[in-house]
Coordinates of N, CA and C in Angstrom, one line a residue:
M98 N -32.8 142.8 150.6 CA -32.5 143.6 152.1 C -30.8 142.4 152.5
K99 N -30.2 143.5 152.6 CA -28.9 143.1 152.9 C -28.9 142.8 154.3
T100 N -27.8 141.4 154.3 CA -27.6 141.2 156.3 C -26.4 141.2 156.4
L101 N -26.3 141.4 157.5 CA -24.5 142.1 157.7 C -24.3 140.6 159.1
V102 N -23.8 140.2 158.9 CA -23.2 139.7 159.8 C -21.8 139.7 160.7
L103 N -22.3 139.4 161.4 CA -21.2 140.4 162.5 C -20.8 139.9 163.5
C104 N -19.5 139.4 163.8 CA -18.7 138.9 164.7 C -18.0 139.6 165.7
I105 N -18.0 139.6 166.7 CA -17.1 140.9 167.6 C -16.5 139.9 168.5
D106 N -15.1 140.3 168.6 CA -13.5 139.6 169.2 C -13.7 141.1 170.0
R107 N -14.2 141.6 171.4 CA -14.1 142.6 172.2 C -13.1 143.1 172.8
D108 N -11.5 141.6 172.7 CA -10.4 142.1 173.2 C -9.2 141.3 172.8
N109 N -9.5 141.6 171.5 CA -8.8 141.8 170.2 C -7.5 140.5 169.6
D110 N -7.9 139.7 170.2 CA -7.2 138.4 169.8 C -6.8 138.1 168.8
F111 N -7.9 138.4 167.7 CA -7.2 138.4 166.0 C -6.1 139.3 165.9
G112 N -6.1 140.5 166.7 CA -5.2 141.4 166.6 C -3.9 140.7 167.0
E113 N -4.3 140.5 168.2 CA -3.7 140.3 169.3 C -2.2 138.4 169.4
K114 N -3.1 137.7 168.4 CA -2.9 136.2 168.7 C -2.4 135.7 167.0
A115 N -3.3 136.4 166.1 CA -3.4 136.5 164.7 C -2.9 137.3 163.9
G116 N -2.4 138.6 164.3 CA -2.1 139.8 163.1 C -2.7 140.0 162.5
C117 N -3.8 140.0 162.8 CA -5.3 140.5 162.1 C -5.8 142.1 162.4
T118 N -6.1 143.2 161.2 CA -5.7 144.2 161.1 C -7.7 143.9 160.9
S119 N -8.2 145.3 162.0 CA -9.6 145.2 162.0 C -10.2 146.4 161.4
P120 N -11.7 146.0 160.7 CA -12.6 145.6 160.8 C -12.2 144.1 159.4
I121 N -12.0 143.3 159.5 CA -12.2 142.3 158.6 C -13.8 142.0 157.9
I122 N -13.1 142.6 156.7 CA -14.9 141.8 156.1 C -14.4 141.2 154.9
G123 N -15.5 140.5 154.9 CA -15.6 139.3 153.6 C -15.2 137.4 154.1
R124 N -15.8 137.1 153.3 CA -15.9 135.7 153.9 C -14.1 134.9 153.7
E125 N -13.8 135.4 152.4 CA -12.2 134.7 152.7 C -10.8 135.0 153.4
E126 N -11.0 136.6 154.3 CA -10.3 137.5 155.2 C -10.8 136.8 156.4
N127 N -11.8 137.0 156.3 CA -12.9 135.9 157.9 C -12.1 134.8 157.8
L128 N -12.4 133.6 157.4 CA -11.5 132.7 157.2 C -10.3 132.5 157.4
K129 N -9.5 133.2 156.7 CA -8.0 133.4 157.3 C -8.0 133.2 158.5
A130 N -8.5 134.6 159.3 CA -8.1 135.2 160.3 C -8.9 134.3 161.2
A131 N -9.5 133.0 160.9 CA -10.3 132.0 161.6 C -9.4 131.1 162.2
Q132 N -8.7 130.7 160.8 CA -7.4 129.6 160.1 C -6.2 129.7 161.1
S133 N -6.4 131.2 160.8 CA -4.9 131.8 161.8 C -5.3 132.5 163.1
L134 N -6.0 131.9 163.8 CA -6.2 132.0 165.4 C -6.5 131.0 165.9
A135 N -7.1 129.9 164.8 CA -7.0 128.4 165.2 C -5.5 127.4 165.4
L136 N -4.5 128.2 165.0 CA -3.6 127.8 164.2 C -2.6 128.2 165.6
N137 N -2.6 129.7 165.8 CA -2.3 130.1 166.9 C -2.3 130.0 168.5
D138 N -3.8 130.0 168.8 CA -4.6 129.1 169.9 C -6.0 128.4 169.9
P139 N -5.4 127.1 170.0 CA -6.7 126.8 169.5 C -7.9 126.5 170.3
E140 N -6.6 127.0 171.7 CA -8.2 126.7 172.7 C -9.1 128.4 173.1
D141 N -8.5 129.3 171.9 CA -9.4 130.3 171.8 C -11.1 130.3 171.0
S142 N -11.8 130.7 172.5 CA -13.6 130.2 171.2 C -14.0 131.3 169.9
D143 N -12.7 132.2 170.4 CA -12.8 133.6 169.6 C -13.3 132.6 167.6
A144 N -11.7 131.2 167.5 CA -11.9 130.8 166.4 C -13.4 130.5 166.0
N145 N -14.1 129.6 167.5 CA -14.8 128.5 166.8 C -16.1 129.3 166.3
C146 N -16.6 130.9 167.5 CA -17.7 131.5 166.8 C -17.1 132.4 165.2
L147 N -16.1 132.6 164.4 CA -15.8 133.3 163.7 C -16.2 132.1 162.0
F148 N -16.0 130.7 162.7 CA -16.3 129.8 162.0 C -18.2 129.8 162.0
A149 N -18.6 130.0 163.0 CA -19.7 129.6 163.5 C -20.9 130.7 162.6
A150 N -20.0 132.4 162.1 CA -20.6 133.4 161.5 C -20.3 133.2 160.4
I151 N -19.0 132.5 160.0 CA -18.8 132.0 158.9 C -20.0 131.0 158.2
S152 N -20.4 130.3 158.3 CA -21.3 129.2 158.6 C -22.5 129.8 158.4
T153 N -22.8 131.1 158.8 CA -24.4 131.5 159.2 C -24.1 132.2 157.8
Y154 N -23.3 132.7 157.1 CA -23.0 133.5 156.4 C -23.4 133.1 155.2
D155 N -22.4 131.2 155.2 CA -22.5 130.4 153.9 C -24.5 130.6 153.5
K156 N -25.1 130.2 154.7 CA -26.9 130.0 154.5 C -27.3 131.3 154.1
L157 N -27.1 132.2 153.7 CA -27.9 133.7 153.4 C -27.4 133.5 152.0
D158 N -28.5 134.8 151.5 CA -28.2 135.3 150.1 C -28.0 136.7 149.8
D159 N -28.1 137.6 150.5 CA -27.7 138.6 149.8 C -27.2 139.5 151.8
A160 N -25.7 139.0 151.5 CA -25.0 139.4 153.3 C -23.8 139.3 153.1
E161 N -23.3 139.9 154.2 CA -22.1 140.4 153.6 C -21.6 139.6 155.4
I162 N -20.4 139.2 155.4 CA -19.5 138.4 157.2 C -18.2 139.9 157.5
V163 N -18.8 140.4 159.0 CA -17.2 141.3 158.7 C -17.3 140.8 160.7
T164 N -16.2 141.4 160.8 CA -15.5 141.2 162.2 C -14.8 142.3 162.7
I165 N -15.5 142.5 164.0 CA -14.5 143.8 164.3 C -14.1 143.6 165.6
C166 N -13.1 143.8 166.0 CA -11.9 143.3 167.1 C -11.6 145.1 167.9
G167 N -11.9 144.3 169.3 CA -11.8 146.1 170.0 C -10.0 146.1 170.5
D168 N -9.9 146.2 171.5 CA -8.5 146.1 172.3 C -8.4 145.8 173.2
R169 N -7.3 144.9 173.5 CA -6.8 143.9 175.1 C -7.2 144.7 176.0
N170 N -7.4 145.8 176.0 CA -8.0 146.6 177.5 C -8.8 146.4 177.4
V171 N -10.3 145.6 178.0 CA -11.5 145.7 177.6 C -12.0 146.9 178.4
G172 N -13.0 147.8 177.8 CA -14.1 148.6 178.7 C -13.7 149.6 177.3
I173 N -13.6 151.1 177.8 CA -13.9 152.2 177.2 C -13.4 152.0 176.0
E174 N -11.8 151.8 176.7 CA -11.4 152.1 175.4 C -11.2 151.0 173.6
S175 N -11.6 149.5 174.4 CA -11.8 148.8 173.5 C -13.7 149.1 172.6
D176 N -14.7 149.7 173.8 CA -15.6 149.8 173.0 C -15.7 151.2 172.5
T177 N -14.9 152.2 172.6 CA -15.0 153.2 171.3 C -14.8 152.5 170.7
K178 N -12.9 151.8 170.0 CA -13.2 151.2 169.0 C -14.1 150.2 167.7
I179 N -14.9 149.5 168.6 CA -15.9 148.7 167.7 C -16.8 149.7 167.7
A180 N -17.4 150.6 168.0 CA -18.6 151.6 167.9 C -17.5 152.1 166.8
E181 N -16.2 153.1 166.6 CA -16.3 153.3 165.3 C -15.9 152.5 164.1
Q182 N -15.6 151.4 163.9 CA -15.3 150.8 163.6 C -16.3 149.8 162.5
L183 N -17.6 149.8 164.0 CA -18.7 150.0 163.3 C -19.8 151.1 162.6
D184 N -19.6 151.6 162.5 CA -19.6 153.2 162.0 C -18.9 153.3 161.0
G185 N -18.4 152.6 160.0 CA -17.4 152.5 159.1 C -17.7 151.5 158.0
V186 N -18.0 150.3 159.2 CA -18.4 149.0 158.5 C -20.0 149.3 157.9
L187 N -21.1 149.7 158.7 CA -21.9 150.3 157.8 C -22.2 151.2 156.8
E188 N -22.0 152.5 156.9 CA -21.7 153.5 156.3 C -21.4 152.3 155.0
K189 N -20.0 151.9 155.0 CA -19.7 151.0 154.1 C -20.9 150.4 153.1
I190 N -21.3 149.4 154.1 CA -22.3 148.3 153.2 C -23.3 148.6 153.2
K191 N -23.8 149.2 154.1 CA -25.0 150.1 154.1 C -26.6 149.1 154.5
P192 N -26.2 148.1 155.8 CA -27.2 146.4 155.6 C -28.5 147.2 156.5
D193 N -29.1 146.1 155.8 CA -31.1 146.5 156.6 C -31.2 146.0 157.8
R194 N -29.8 144.9 157.7 CA -30.6 144.0 159.0 C -29.1 143.8 159.6
L195 N -29.0 142.6 160.8 CA -27.7 142.5 161.1 C -28.4 141.4 162.1
I196 N -27.5 140.7 161.7 CA -27.2 138.9 162.9 C -25.7 139.1 163.9
L197 N -25.6 139.5 165.0 CA -24.4 138.9 165.3 C -24.3 137.6 166.4
V198 N -23.0 137.0 166.0 CA -23.0 136.4 166.4 C -21.4 136.4 167.5
T199 N -22.1 135.8 169.0 CA -21.6 135.8 169.3 C -20.3 134.5 170.4
D200 N -19.4 135.2 171.2 CA -19.1 133.6 172.1 C -19.5 134.0 174.0
G201 N -19.9 134.7 173.8 CA -21.0 134.8 175.3 C -20.5 136.6 175.4
A202 N -21.4 136.0 177.4 CA -21.0 137.4 177.5 C -20.5 139.1 177.4
E203 N -19.5 138.0 178.0 CA -18.0 139.5 177.2 C -18.7 140.4 176.3
D204 N -18.7 139.8 174.9 CA -19.4 139.9 173.9 C -20.3 140.9 174.1
E205 N -21.2 141.1 174.4 CA -22.5 140.5 174.5 C -22.8 141.8 175.2
Y206 N -21.7 142.8 175.5 CA -22.0 144.4 176.3 C -21.5 144.9 175.9
I207 N -21.5 144.7 174.1 CA -21.9 146.1 173.5 C -22.9 146.1 172.3
I208 N -23.9 144.9 172.7 CA -24.9 144.9 172.2 C -25.9 146.4 172.6
P209 N -26.3 146.9 173.3 CA -26.0 148.5 173.5 C -25.6 149.4 172.1
I210 N -24.4 149.4 172.2 CA -23.6 150.1 171.1 C -24.4 149.8 169.4
I211 N -24.4 148.1 169.5 CA -25.0 147.4 168.2 C -26.7 148.4 167.8
E212 N -27.4 148.2 169.1 CA -28.9 148.4 168.9 C -28.9 149.8 168.1
S213 N -28.5 151.1 169.0 CA -28.3 151.9 168.9 C -27.7 153.1 167.3
R214 N -27.5 151.8 166.6 CA -27.0 152.3 165.3 C -27.7 151.4 164.2
I215 N -27.7 150.2 164.5 CA -28.8 148.9 163.1 C -29.7 148.5 164.0
K216 N -30.2 147.4 164.1 CA -31.4 146.8 163.6 C -30.7 145.2 164.2
I217 N -30.6 144.9 165.1 CA -30.2 143.4 165.5 C -31.8 142.9 165.1
D218 N -31.5 141.7 164.2 CA -32.3 140.4 163.9 C -32.1 139.7 164.7
T219 N -31.3 139.0 164.7 CA -30.8 137.5 166.1 C -29.3 137.8 166.5
V220 N -29.2 136.7 167.5 CA -28.2 137.5 168.4 C -27.6 135.4 168.0
K221 N -27.1 134.8 167.5 CA -26.7 133.7 167.9 C -25.3 133.3 168.4
R222 N -25.4 132.7 170.0 CA -24.7 132.6 170.3 C -23.5 131.0 170.5
I223 N -22.8 130.8 171.1 CA -21.6 129.7 170.2 C -21.3 129.5 171.5
V224 N -21.5 128.2 171.8 CA -21.1 127.7 173.3 C -20.0 126.2 173.2
V225 N -19.1 126.7 172.5 CA -18.0 125.7 172.2 C -18.4 124.2 173.6
K226 N -18.1 123.0 172.8 CA -18.1 121.8 173.4 C -17.0 121.6 174.4
Q227 N -17.4 120.5 175.3 CA -16.5 120.6 176.6 C -15.8 118.9 176.1
S228 N -15.3 118.9 176.7 CA -14.4 117.5 176.5 C -15.1 116.4 177.3
Q229 N -15.1 114.8 177.0 CA -16.1 113.9 177.1 C -15.4 113.8 179.4
T230 N -14.4 114.2 179.2 CA -13.4 113.6 180.4 C -13.9 114.9 181.5
L231 N -14.0 115.9 181.1 CA -14.0 117.6 181.8 C -15.8 117.4 182.3
E232 N -16.8 116.6 181.1 CA -18.1 116.5 180.8 C -18.8 115.8 182.2
G233 N -17.0 114.2 181.7 CA -18.1 113.5 182.2 C -18.4 113.6 183.6
T234 N -17.2 113.8 184.9 CA -16.6 114.7 185.9 C -17.9 115.5 186.0
Y235 N -17.8 116.3 185.9 CA -19.2 117.1 186.1 C -20.5 116.4 186.5
Y236 N -20.9 115.5 185.6 CA -22.4 114.7 185.6 C -22.1 113.8 186.8
L237 N -20.9 113.3 187.5 CA -20.2 112.5 188.2 C -20.5 113.2 189.2
I238 N -19.7 114.7 190.3 CA -20.2 115.0 191.2 C -21.8 115.8 190.8
K239 N -22.6 116.0 190.0 CA -23.7 116.0 189.8 C -24.8 115.1 190.4
R240 N -24.0 113.9 190.3 CA -25.2 112.7 190.3 C -24.6 112.3 191.9
L241 N -23.1 112.8 192.4 CA -23.0 112.9 194.1 C -23.4 113.4 194.3
M242 N -23.7 114.4 194.2 CA -24.7 115.8 195.0 C -26.1 115.4 194.8
D243 N -26.4 114.3 194.4 CA -27.9 114.0 194.3 C -28.3 113.1 195.3
D244 N -27.6 112.7 196.6 CA -27.0 111.3 197.2 C -27.2 112.8 199.0
E245 N -28.2 112.2 199.5 CA -28.6 113.0 200.6 C -27.5 113.2 201.9
K246 N -26.7 111.7 201.7 CA -25.5 111.8 202.9 C -24.5 112.3 202.3
L247 N -23.7 112.3 200.9 CA -22.8 113.5 200.2 C -22.8 114.9 200.5
Q248 N -24.7 115.1 200.8 CA -24.4 116.4 200.3 C -24.7 116.6 201.7
R249 N -24.9 116.3 202.7 CA -24.4 116.6 203.9 C -23.4 116.9 204.7
R250 N -22.4 115.6 204.8 CA -21.2 115.7 205.1 C -20.1 116.7 204.4
F251 N -20.6 116.8 203.2 CA -19.2 117.6 202.2 C -20.2 119.3 201.9
M252 N -21.1 119.9 201.4 CA -22.1 121.0 201.7 C -22.0 121.5 202.7
L253 N -22.5 121.2 203.6 CA -22.7 122.3 204.9 C -21.6 122.3 205.4
P254 N -20.0 121.5 204.9 CA -19.1 122.9 206.3 C -18.8 123.8 204.6
V255 N -18.7 123.4 203.8 CA -19.0 124.8 203.2 C -19.5 126.2 202.9
A256 N -21.1 125.1 203.1 CA -21.9 126.2 203.8 C -21.7 126.8 205.1
I257 N -21.2 126.1 205.8 CA -20.8 126.9 207.2 C -19.7 128.1 207.6

């Protein structure tokens, strides 16, 4: 059974920032695209998502990896491009199953489009780890909010 590892870039960061043309098919082309995006915009989570897709692909035997990009105008225009590219990829590769690798809720809006064409075996969500400073601040605020006196002092005015 052939597995398609699919990475979605709904807002076309790979095209806009890295100059890649979609669909991006094959491990080497996807690796080049991920490196290019990471070098052009190190903070973009799509690069990490694609690296995770490549890692997933490397663990499979009979598989292919593809990245499909939409359009910066996220919505009907973007989703139409994704659907057209997906149809072409499915016809060319003829996979039996699909693993979707995504970096968040924005890309997951297209799950119904994919499921109308092929069964999704699993959705792998990639969450980029935060910096220690940001994470530390979050936990400090959380700990302070556990104190009832501070809750009344800060939360009551916000609630009112």
